[in-house]
mmCIF file of N, CA and C in Angstrom:
data_model
loop_
_atom_site.group_PDB
_atom_site.id
_atom_site.type_symbol
_atom_site.label_atom_id
_atom_site.label_comp_id
_atom_site.label_asym_id
_atom_site.label_seq_id
_atom_site.Cartn_x
_atom_site.Cartn_y
_atom_site.Cartn_z
ATOM 1 N N MET A 80 -8.254 68.140 140.777
ATOM 2 C CA MET A 80 -8.846 66.843 140.556
ATOM 3 C C MET A 80 -8.761 66.535 139.068
ATOM 4 N N PRO A 81 -8.208 65.376 138.676
ATOM 5 C CA PRO A 81 -8.098 65.037 137.261
ATOM 6 C C PRO A 81 -9.474 64.966 136.604
ATOM 7 N N ALA A 82 -9.526 65.295 135.327
ATOM 8 C CA ALA A 82 -10.795 65.298 134.603
ATOM 9 C C ALA A 82 -11.477 63.938 134.653
ATOM 10 N N SER A 83 -10.714 62.832 134.682
ATOM 11 C CA SER A 83 -11.321 61.506 134.711
ATOM 12 C C SER A 83 -12.060 61.239 136.013
ATOM 13 N N ASP A 84 -11.786 62.017 137.071
ATOM 14 C CA ASP A 84 -12.452 61.834 138.354
ATOM 15 C C ASP A 84 -13.752 62.607 138.467
ATOM 16 N N LEU A 85 -13.996 63.537 137.557
ATOM 17 C CA LEU A 85 -15.191 64.359 137.657
ATOM 18 C C LEU A 85 -16.408 63.573 137.209
ATOM 19 N N PRO A 86 -17.574 63.847 137.788
ATOM 20 C CA PRO A 86 -18.793 63.187 137.335
ATOM 21 C C PRO A 86 -19.006 63.432 135.849
ATOM 22 N N SER A 87 -19.514 62.422 135.169
ATOM 23 C CA SER A 87 -19.686 62.513 133.729
ATOM 24 C C SER A 87 -20.806 63.462 133.331
ATOM 25 N N GLU A 88 -21.763 63.699 134.229
ATOM 26 C CA GLU A 88 -22.884 64.573 133.931
ATOM 27 C C GLU A 88 -23.215 65.391 135.166
ATOM 28 N N ALA A 89 -23.990 66.444 134.967
ATOM 29 C CA ALA A 89 -24.464 67.238 136.103
ATOM 30 C C ALA A 89 -25.464 66.419 136.910
ATOM 31 N N PRO A 90 -25.670 66.746 138.168
ATOM 32 C CA PRO A 90 -26.686 66.056 138.951
ATOM 33 C C PRO A 90 -28.034 66.101 138.247
ATOM 34 N N LEU A 91 -28.851 65.102 138.496
ATOM 35 C CA LEU A 91 -30.118 64.982 137.806
ATOM 36 C C LEU A 91 -31.120 66.057 138.188
ATOM 37 N N MET A 92 -31.022 66.593 139.418
ATOM 38 C CA MET A 92 -32.025 67.559 139.872
ATOM 39 C C MET A 92 -31.363 68.852 140.337
ATOM 40 N N GLY A 93 -31.891 69.986 139.882
ATOM 41 C CA GLY A 93 -31.503 71.278 140.427
ATOM 42 C C GLY A 93 -30.077 71.699 140.164
ATOM 43 N N THR A 94 -29.727 72.849 140.723
ATOM 44 C CA THR A 94 -28.390 73.386 140.623
ATOM 45 C C THR A 94 -27.574 72.876 141.799
ATOM 46 N N SER A 95 -26.391 72.412 141.518
ATOM 47 C CA SER A 95 -25.567 71.867 142.599
ATOM 48 C C SER A 95 -24.405 72.794 142.890
ATOM 49 N N ARG A 96 -23.855 72.637 144.085
ATOM 50 C CA ARG A 96 -22.662 73.394 144.447
ATOM 51 C C ARG A 96 -21.582 72.409 144.869
ATOM 52 N N PHE A 97 -20.365 72.698 144.462
ATOM 53 C CA PHE A 97 -19.225 71.872 144.814
ATOM 54 C C PHE A 97 -18.969 71.984 146.308
ATOM 55 N N VAL A 98 -18.662 70.842 146.953
ATOM 56 C CA VAL A 98 -18.355 70.829 148.377
ATOM 57 C C VAL A 98 -16.933 70.342 148.605
ATOM 58 N N GLY A 99 -16.613 69.126 148.181
ATOM 59 C CA GLY A 99 -15.268 68.582 148.330
ATOM 60 C C GLY A 99 -14.818 68.391 149.764
ATOM 61 N N GLU A 100 -15.701 67.882 150.634
ATOM 62 C CA GLU A 100 -15.361 67.682 152.038
ATOM 63 C C GLU A 100 -15.618 66.243 152.459
ATOM 64 N N ALA A 101 -14.849 65.796 153.452
ATOM 65 C CA ALA A 101 -14.973 64.426 153.957
ATOM 66 C C ALA A 101 -16.313 64.208 154.636
ATOM 67 N N LEU A 102 -16.795 62.981 154.557
ATOM 68 C CA LEU A 102 -18.036 62.555 155.197
ATOM 69 C C LEU A 102 -17.741 61.508 156.254
ATOM 70 N N VAL A 103 -18.621 61.406 157.225
ATOM 71 C CA VAL A 103 -18.553 60.330 158.214
ATOM 72 C C VAL A 103 -19.683 59.362 157.875
ATOM 73 N N PRO A 104 -19.355 58.118 157.484
ATOM 74 C CA PRO A 104 -20.408 57.163 157.130
ATOM 75 C C PRO A 104 -21.077 56.590 158.373
ATOM 76 N N ALA A 105 -22.357 56.249 158.237
ATOM 77 C CA ALA A 105 -23.101 55.604 159.319
ATOM 78 C C ALA A 105 -22.613 54.165 159.465
ATOM 79 N N ALA A 106 -22.932 53.571 160.594
ATOM 80 C CA ALA A 106 -22.548 52.182 160.836
ATOM 81 C C ALA A 106 -23.462 51.207 160.095
ATOM 82 N N MET A 107 -24.639 51.659 159.684
ATOM 83 C CA MET A 107 -25.590 50.819 158.951
ATOM 84 C C MET A 107 -25.363 50.991 157.446
ATOM 85 N N TYR A 108 -25.509 49.891 156.706
ATOM 86 C CA TYR A 108 -25.289 49.919 155.265
ATOM 87 C C TYR A 108 -26.517 49.439 154.517
ATOM 88 N N LEU A 109 -26.667 49.899 153.287
ATOM 89 C CA LEU A 109 -27.760 49.460 152.443
ATOM 90 C C LEU A 109 -27.415 48.103 151.843
ATOM 91 N N PRO A 110 -28.407 47.229 151.664
ATOM 92 C CA PRO A 110 -28.136 45.946 151.023
ATOM 93 C C PRO A 110 -27.666 46.188 149.589
ATOM 94 N N SER A 111 -26.649 45.449 149.177
ATOM 95 C CA SER A 111 -26.088 45.691 147.846
ATOM 96 C C SER A 111 -25.349 44.460 147.333
ATOM 97 N N PRO A 112 -25.471 44.184 146.036
ATOM 98 C CA PRO A 112 -24.679 43.110 145.440
ATOM 99 C C PRO A 112 -23.218 43.528 145.227
ATOM 100 N N ALA A 113 -22.884 44.774 145.569
ATOM 101 C CA ALA A 113 -21.528 45.295 145.365
ATOM 102 C C ALA A 113 -20.489 44.490 146.130
ATOM 103 N N LEU A 114 -20.863 43.959 147.284
ATOM 104 C CA LEU A 114 -19.909 43.186 148.083
ATOM 105 C C LEU A 114 -19.358 42.003 147.320
ATOM 106 N N SER A 115 -20.193 41.367 146.509
ATOM 107 C CA SER A 115 -19.731 40.210 145.735
ATOM 108 C C SER A 115 -18.732 40.616 144.656
ATOM 109 N N ARG A 116 -18.695 41.909 144.316
ATOM 110 C CA ARG A 116 -17.732 42.421 143.324
ATOM 111 C C ARG A 116 -16.521 43.064 143.998
ATOM 112 N N GLY A 117 -16.453 42.958 145.322
ATOM 113 C CA GLY A 117 -15.325 43.533 146.048
ATOM 114 C C GLY A 117 -15.437 45.022 146.278
ATOM 115 N N GLU A 118 -16.635 45.583 146.111
ATOM 116 C CA GLU A 118 -16.854 47.006 146.329
ATOM 117 C C GLU A 118 -17.420 47.230 147.725
ATOM 118 N N PRO A 119 -17.192 48.412 148.289
ATOM 119 C CA PRO A 119 -17.735 48.689 149.622
ATOM 120 C C PRO A 119 -19.246 48.904 149.543
ATOM 121 N N PRO A 120 -19.963 48.563 150.605
ATOM 122 C CA PRO A 120 -21.404 48.854 150.612
ATOM 123 C C PRO A 120 -21.631 50.345 150.836
ATOM 124 N N LEU A 121 -22.754 50.841 150.349
ATOM 125 C CA LEU A 121 -23.108 52.249 150.538
ATOM 126 C C LEU A 121 -23.730 52.415 151.917
ATOM 127 N N PRO A 122 -23.199 53.313 152.742
ATOM 128 C CA PRO A 122 -23.812 53.562 154.053
ATOM 129 C C PRO A 122 -25.253 54.043 153.896
ATOM 130 N N ALA A 123 -26.087 53.769 154.892
ATOM 131 C CA ALA A 123 -27.490 54.196 154.871
ATOM 132 C C ALA A 123 -27.604 55.703 155.051
ATOM 133 N N SER A 124 -26.580 56.330 155.632
ATOM 134 C CA SER A 124 -26.551 57.782 155.785
ATOM 135 C C SER A 124 -25.119 58.230 156.035
ATOM 136 N N PHE A 125 -24.926 59.539 155.924
ATOM 137 C CA PHE A 125 -23.632 60.168 156.179
ATOM 138 C C PHE A 125 -23.851 61.352 157.104
ATOM 139 N N VAL A 126 -22.787 61.786 157.775
ATOM 140 C CA VAL A 126 -22.838 63.019 158.551
ATOM 141 C C VAL A 126 -21.829 63.976 157.925
ATOM 142 N N TRP A 127 -22.327 65.186 157.648
ATOM 143 C CA TRP A 127 -21.494 66.252 157.079
ATOM 144 C C TRP A 127 -21.799 67.524 157.855
ATOM 145 N N LYS A 128 -20.784 68.082 158.501
ATOM 146 C CA LYS A 128 -20.934 69.305 159.297
ATOM 147 C C LYS A 128 -22.102 69.183 160.282
ATOM 148 N N SER A 129 -22.161 68.090 160.974
ATOM 149 C CA SER A 129 -23.207 67.806 161.981
ATOM 150 C C SER A 129 -24.604 67.640 161.389
ATOM 151 N N VAL A 130 -24.725 67.534 160.077
ATOM 152 C CA VAL A 130 -26.012 67.329 159.416
ATOM 153 C C VAL A 130 -26.057 65.902 158.885
ATOM 154 N N GLU A 131 -27.144 65.191 159.184
ATOM 155 C CA GLU A 131 -27.282 63.834 158.659
ATOM 156 C C GLU A 131 -27.825 63.895 157.241
ATOM 157 N N LEU A 132 -27.191 63.127 156.353
ATOM 158 C CA LEU A 132 -27.624 63.013 154.961
ATOM 159 C C LEU A 132 -28.058 61.564 154.724
ATOM 160 N N PRO A 133 -29.338 61.240 154.975
ATOM 161 C CA PRO A 133 -29.788 59.869 154.750
ATOM 162 C C PRO A 133 -29.926 59.571 153.263
ATOM 163 N N VAL A 134 -29.628 58.337 152.892
ATOM 164 C CA VAL A 134 -29.758 57.907 151.497
ATOM 165 C C VAL A 134 -31.185 57.399 151.315
ATOM 166 N N HIS A 135 -32.047 58.231 150.680
ATOM 167 C CA HIS A 135 -33.439 57.838 150.471
ATOM 168 C C HIS A 135 -33.629 57.072 149.171
ATOM 169 N N GLU A 136 -32.951 57.507 148.113
ATOM 170 C CA GLU A 136 -33.099 56.861 146.812
ATOM 171 C C GLU A 136 -31.819 57.058 146.005
ATOM 172 N N ILE A 137 -31.242 55.968 145.527
ATOM 173 C CA ILE A 137 -30.053 56.057 144.687
ATOM 174 C C ILE A 137 -30.507 56.369 143.266
ATOM 175 N N LEU A 138 -29.998 57.468 142.719
ATOM 176 C CA LEU A 138 -30.379 57.889 141.378
ATOM 177 C C LEU A 138 -29.486 57.271 140.310
ATOM 178 N N ARG A 139 -28.194 57.171 140.605
ATOM 179 C CA ARG A 139 -27.264 56.535 139.664
ATOM 180 C C ARG A 139 -25.933 56.288 140.353
ATOM 181 N N THR A 140 -25.155 55.404 139.762
ATOM 182 C CA THR A 140 -23.808 55.096 140.234
ATOM 183 C C THR A 140 -22.887 55.022 139.017
ATOM 184 N N TRP A 141 -21.614 55.274 139.232
ATOM 185 C CA TRP A 141 -20.623 55.120 138.169
ATOM 186 C C TRP A 141 -19.250 54.994 138.801
ATOM 187 N N ARG A 142 -18.269 54.741 137.973
ATOM 188 C CA ARG A 142 -16.887 54.543 138.425
ATOM 189 C C ARG A 142 -15.964 55.467 137.656
ATOM 190 N N SER A 143 -14.854 55.823 138.296
ATOM 191 C CA SER A 143 -13.797 56.527 137.577
ATOM 192 C C SER A 143 -12.521 55.704 137.746
ATOM 193 N N THR A 144 -11.701 55.755 136.732
ATOM 194 C CA THR A 144 -10.483 54.947 136.734
ATOM 195 C C THR A 144 -9.251 55.831 136.656
ATOM 196 N N LYS A 145 -8.136 55.213 136.957
ATOM 197 C CA LYS A 145 -6.844 55.874 136.855
ATOM 198 C C LYS A 145 -5.953 54.965 136.019
ATOM 199 N N THR A 146 -5.178 55.554 135.125
ATOM 200 C CA THR A 146 -4.252 54.780 134.302
ATOM 201 C C THR A 146 -2.845 54.931 134.862
ATOM 202 N N ASP A 147 -2.191 53.793 135.074
ATOM 203 C CA ASP A 147 -0.830 53.785 135.595
ATOM 204 C C ASP A 147 -0.033 52.754 134.820
ATOM 205 N N ARG A 148 1.006 53.211 134.131
ATOM 206 C CA ARG A 148 1.873 52.345 133.335
ATOM 207 C C ARG A 148 1.094 51.489 132.340
ATOM 208 N N GLY A 149 0.077 52.109 131.745
ATOM 209 C CA GLY A 149 -0.692 51.434 130.703
ATOM 210 C C GLY A 149 -1.856 50.599 131.196
ATOM 211 N N ASP A 150 -2.019 50.444 132.501
ATOM 212 C CA ASP A 150 -3.126 49.670 133.053
ATOM 213 C C ASP A 150 -4.148 50.601 133.692
ATOM 214 N N ASP A 151 -5.418 50.256 133.561
ATOM 215 C CA ASP A 151 -6.488 51.026 134.181
ATOM 216 C C ASP A 151 -6.864 50.404 135.517
ATOM 217 N N TYR A 152 -7.018 51.258 136.526
ATOM 218 C CA TYR A 152 -7.384 50.820 137.871
ATOM 219 C C TYR A 152 -8.616 51.589 138.332
ATOM 220 N N LEU A 153 -9.479 50.897 139.061
ATOM 221 C CA LEU A 153 -10.641 51.546 139.646
ATOM 222 C C LEU A 153 -10.164 52.490 140.737
ATOM 223 N N ALA A 154 -10.488 53.780 140.615
ATOM 224 C CA ALA A 154 -10.025 54.776 141.575
ATOM 225 C C ALA A 154 -11.134 55.204 142.531
ATOM 226 N N LYS A 155 -12.318 55.475 141.982
ATOM 227 C CA LYS A 155 -13.415 55.980 142.801
ATOM 228 C C LYS A 155 -14.734 55.357 142.378
ATOM 229 N N LEU A 156 -15.585 55.162 143.374
ATOM 230 C CA LEU A 156 -16.955 54.721 143.142
ATOM 231 C C LEU A 156 -17.858 55.902 143.487
ATOM 232 N N TRP A 157 -18.698 56.302 142.549
ATOM 233 C CA TRP A 157 -19.539 57.491 142.696
ATOM 234 C C TRP A 157 -20.992 57.083 142.903
ATOM 235 N N TYR A 158 -21.707 57.875 143.713
ATOM 236 C CA TYR A 158 -23.126 57.651 143.980
ATOM 237 C C TYR A 158 -23.841 58.999 143.970
ATOM 238 N N GLU A 159 -24.950 59.042 143.279
ATOM 239 C CA GLU A 159 -25.819 60.214 143.330
ATOM 240 C C GLU A 159 -27.127 59.741 143.944
ATOM 241 N N PHE A 160 -27.575 60.435 145.008
ATOM 242 C CA PHE A 160 -28.784 59.982 145.688
ATOM 243 C C PHE A 160 -29.603 61.146 146.214
ATOM 244 N N LYS A 161 -30.903 60.867 146.393
ATOM 245 C CA LYS A 161 -31.795 61.830 147.033
ATOM 246 C C LYS A 161 -31.638 61.668 148.533
ATOM 247 N N THR A 162 -31.641 62.782 149.208
ATOM 248 C CA THR A 162 -31.555 62.790 150.659
ATOM 249 C C THR A 162 -32.761 63.557 151.196
ATOM 250 N N SER A 163 -32.711 64.030 152.414
ATOM 251 C CA SER A 163 -33.862 64.715 152.999
ATOM 252 C C SER A 163 -34.201 65.995 152.239
ATOM 253 N N GLY A 164 -35.476 66.350 152.266
ATOM 254 C CA GLY A 164 -35.915 67.554 151.566
ATOM 255 C C GLY A 164 -35.756 67.410 150.069
ATOM 256 N N ASP A 165 -35.353 68.479 149.424
ATOM 257 C CA ASP A 165 -35.162 68.483 147.971
ATOM 258 C C ASP A 165 -33.693 68.308 147.604
ATOM 259 N N HIS A 166 -32.901 67.756 148.495
ATOM 260 C CA HIS A 166 -31.462 67.657 148.261
ATOM 261 C C HIS A 166 -31.089 66.424 147.439
ATOM 262 N N VAL A 167 -30.104 66.629 146.566
ATOM 263 C CA VAL A 167 -29.480 65.541 145.822
ATOM 264 C C VAL A 167 -27.987 65.660 146.096
ATOM 265 N N ALA A 168 -27.396 64.576 146.580
ATOM 266 C CA ALA A 168 -25.969 64.574 146.913
ATOM 267 C C ALA A 168 -25.209 63.681 145.949
ATOM 268 N N VAL A 169 -23.994 64.085 145.632
ATOM 269 C CA VAL A 169 -23.056 63.254 144.870
ATOM 270 C C VAL A 169 -21.881 62.986 145.797
ATOM 271 N N VAL A 170 -21.657 61.707 146.100
ATOM 272 C CA VAL A 170 -20.564 61.314 146.981
ATOM 273 C C VAL A 170 -19.692 60.299 146.247
ATOM 274 N N TYR A 171 -18.460 60.153 146.732
ATOM 275 C CA TYR A 171 -17.613 59.107 146.171
ATOM 276 C C TYR A 171 -16.808 58.421 147.260
ATOM 277 N N PHE A 172 -16.430 57.183 146.958
ATOM 278 C CA PHE A 172 -15.582 56.375 147.816
ATOM 279 C C PHE A 172 -14.209 56.339 147.174
ATOM 280 N N ASP A 173 -13.191 56.825 147.865
ATOM 281 C CA ASP A 173 -11.824 56.880 147.346
ATOM 282 C C ASP A 173 -11.093 55.592 147.697
ATOM 283 N N ARG A 174 -10.904 54.736 146.709
ATOM 284 C CA ARG A 174 -10.251 53.439 146.935
ATOM 285 C C ARG A 174 -8.760 53.590 147.232
ATOM 286 N N LYS A 175 -8.170 54.715 146.873
ATOM 287 C CA LYS A 175 -6.733 54.933 147.056
ATOM 288 C C LYS A 175 -6.404 55.768 148.287
ATOM 289 N N ALA A 176 -7.386 55.976 149.170
ATOM 290 C CA ALA A 176 -7.138 56.797 150.368
ATOM 291 C C ALA A 176 -6.065 56.147 151.235
ATOM 292 N N ARG A 177 -5.180 56.960 151.747
ATOM 293 C CA ARG A 177 -4.118 56.460 152.637
ATOM 294 C C ARG A 177 -4.705 56.097 153.993
ATOM 295 N N PRO A 178 -4.050 55.201 154.716
ATOM 296 C CA PRO A 178 -4.540 54.824 156.053
ATOM 297 C C PRO A 178 -4.726 56.057 156.940
ATOM 298 N N GLY A 179 -5.853 56.083 157.652
ATOM 299 C CA GLY A 179 -6.147 57.212 158.533
ATOM 300 C C GLY A 179 -6.822 58.385 157.846
ATOM 301 N N ARG A 180 -6.931 58.344 156.527
ATOM 302 C CA ARG A 180 -7.579 59.417 155.767
ATOM 303 C C ARG A 180 -9.021 59.027 155.453
ATOM 304 N N ALA A 181 -9.851 60.027 155.208
ATOM 305 C CA ALA A 181 -11.255 59.777 154.859
ATOM 306 C C ALA A 181 -11.338 59.017 153.544
ATOM 307 N N ARG A 182 -12.314 58.128 153.455
ATOM 308 C CA ARG A 182 -12.558 57.383 152.223
ATOM 309 C C ARG A 182 -13.816 57.864 151.513
ATOM 310 N N TRP A 183 -14.783 58.379 152.281
ATOM 311 C CA TRP A 183 -16.028 58.886 151.705
ATOM 312 C C TRP A 183 -15.976 60.413 151.649
ATOM 313 N N TRP A 184 -16.384 60.977 150.487
ATOM 314 C CA TRP A 184 -16.331 62.416 150.266
ATOM 315 C C TRP A 184 -17.631 62.914 149.652
ATOM 316 N N LEU A 185 -18.075 64.090 150.092
ATOM 317 C CA LEU A 185 -19.211 64.765 149.477
ATOM 318 C C LEU A 185 -18.653 65.635 148.360
ATOM 319 N N TYR A 186 -18.984 65.282 147.132
ATOM 320 C CA TYR A 186 -18.509 66.034 145.976
ATOM 321 C C TYR A 186 -19.362 67.285 145.769
ATOM 322 N N SER A 187 -20.697 67.086 145.744
ATOM 323 C CA SER A 187 -21.590 68.220 145.546
ATOM 324 C C SER A 187 -22.947 67.925 146.173
ATOM 325 N N ILE A 188 -23.708 69.004 146.372
ATOM 326 C CA ILE A 188 -25.072 68.869 146.897
ATOM 327 C C ILE A 188 -25.935 69.923 146.231
ATOM 328 N N SER A 189 -27.169 69.577 145.945
ATOM 329 C CA SER A 189 -28.102 70.525 145.348
ATOM 330 C C SER A 189 -29.333 70.638 146.236
ATOM 331 N N GLY A 190 -30.127 71.637 145.981
ATOM 332 C CA GLY A 190 -31.323 71.886 146.776
ATOM 333 C C GLY A 190 -31.111 73.075 147.686
ATOM 334 N N ASP A 191 -32.045 73.245 148.617
ATOM 335 C CA ASP A 191 -31.957 74.356 149.571
ATOM 336 C C ASP A 191 -30.675 74.263 150.365
ATOM 337 N N GLN A 192 -30.198 75.400 150.855
ATOM 338 C CA GLN A 192 -28.988 75.434 151.683
ATOM 339 C C GLN A 192 -29.173 74.600 152.939
ATOM 340 N N LEU A 193 -28.135 73.912 153.344
ATOM 341 C CA LEU A 193 -28.166 73.138 154.586
ATOM 342 C C LEU A 193 -27.568 73.958 155.701
#
């Protein structure tokens, strides 16, 4: 993964572990002004390895870009949020995902083991 794609800081709470696995987004989405900017809405929850990860509180968001032939392009939208228990998840939306490939990914999770 290119350095520009990595989160700029460690998660806000606890020690996190890298996951790097695809997520299944819920059909329900959180209200967001992101749609007016052409960004995807954040699902209200995700499923990872048969475990539901509900989005209880968004802690921060950021973007990573990719440079191609001198131009910068938005590559990923990142979200760090509190989920059930003491867990904090970092997920991203891959804008460059090929058709049929996952677009939402769990980058890392902190807290007790799931």
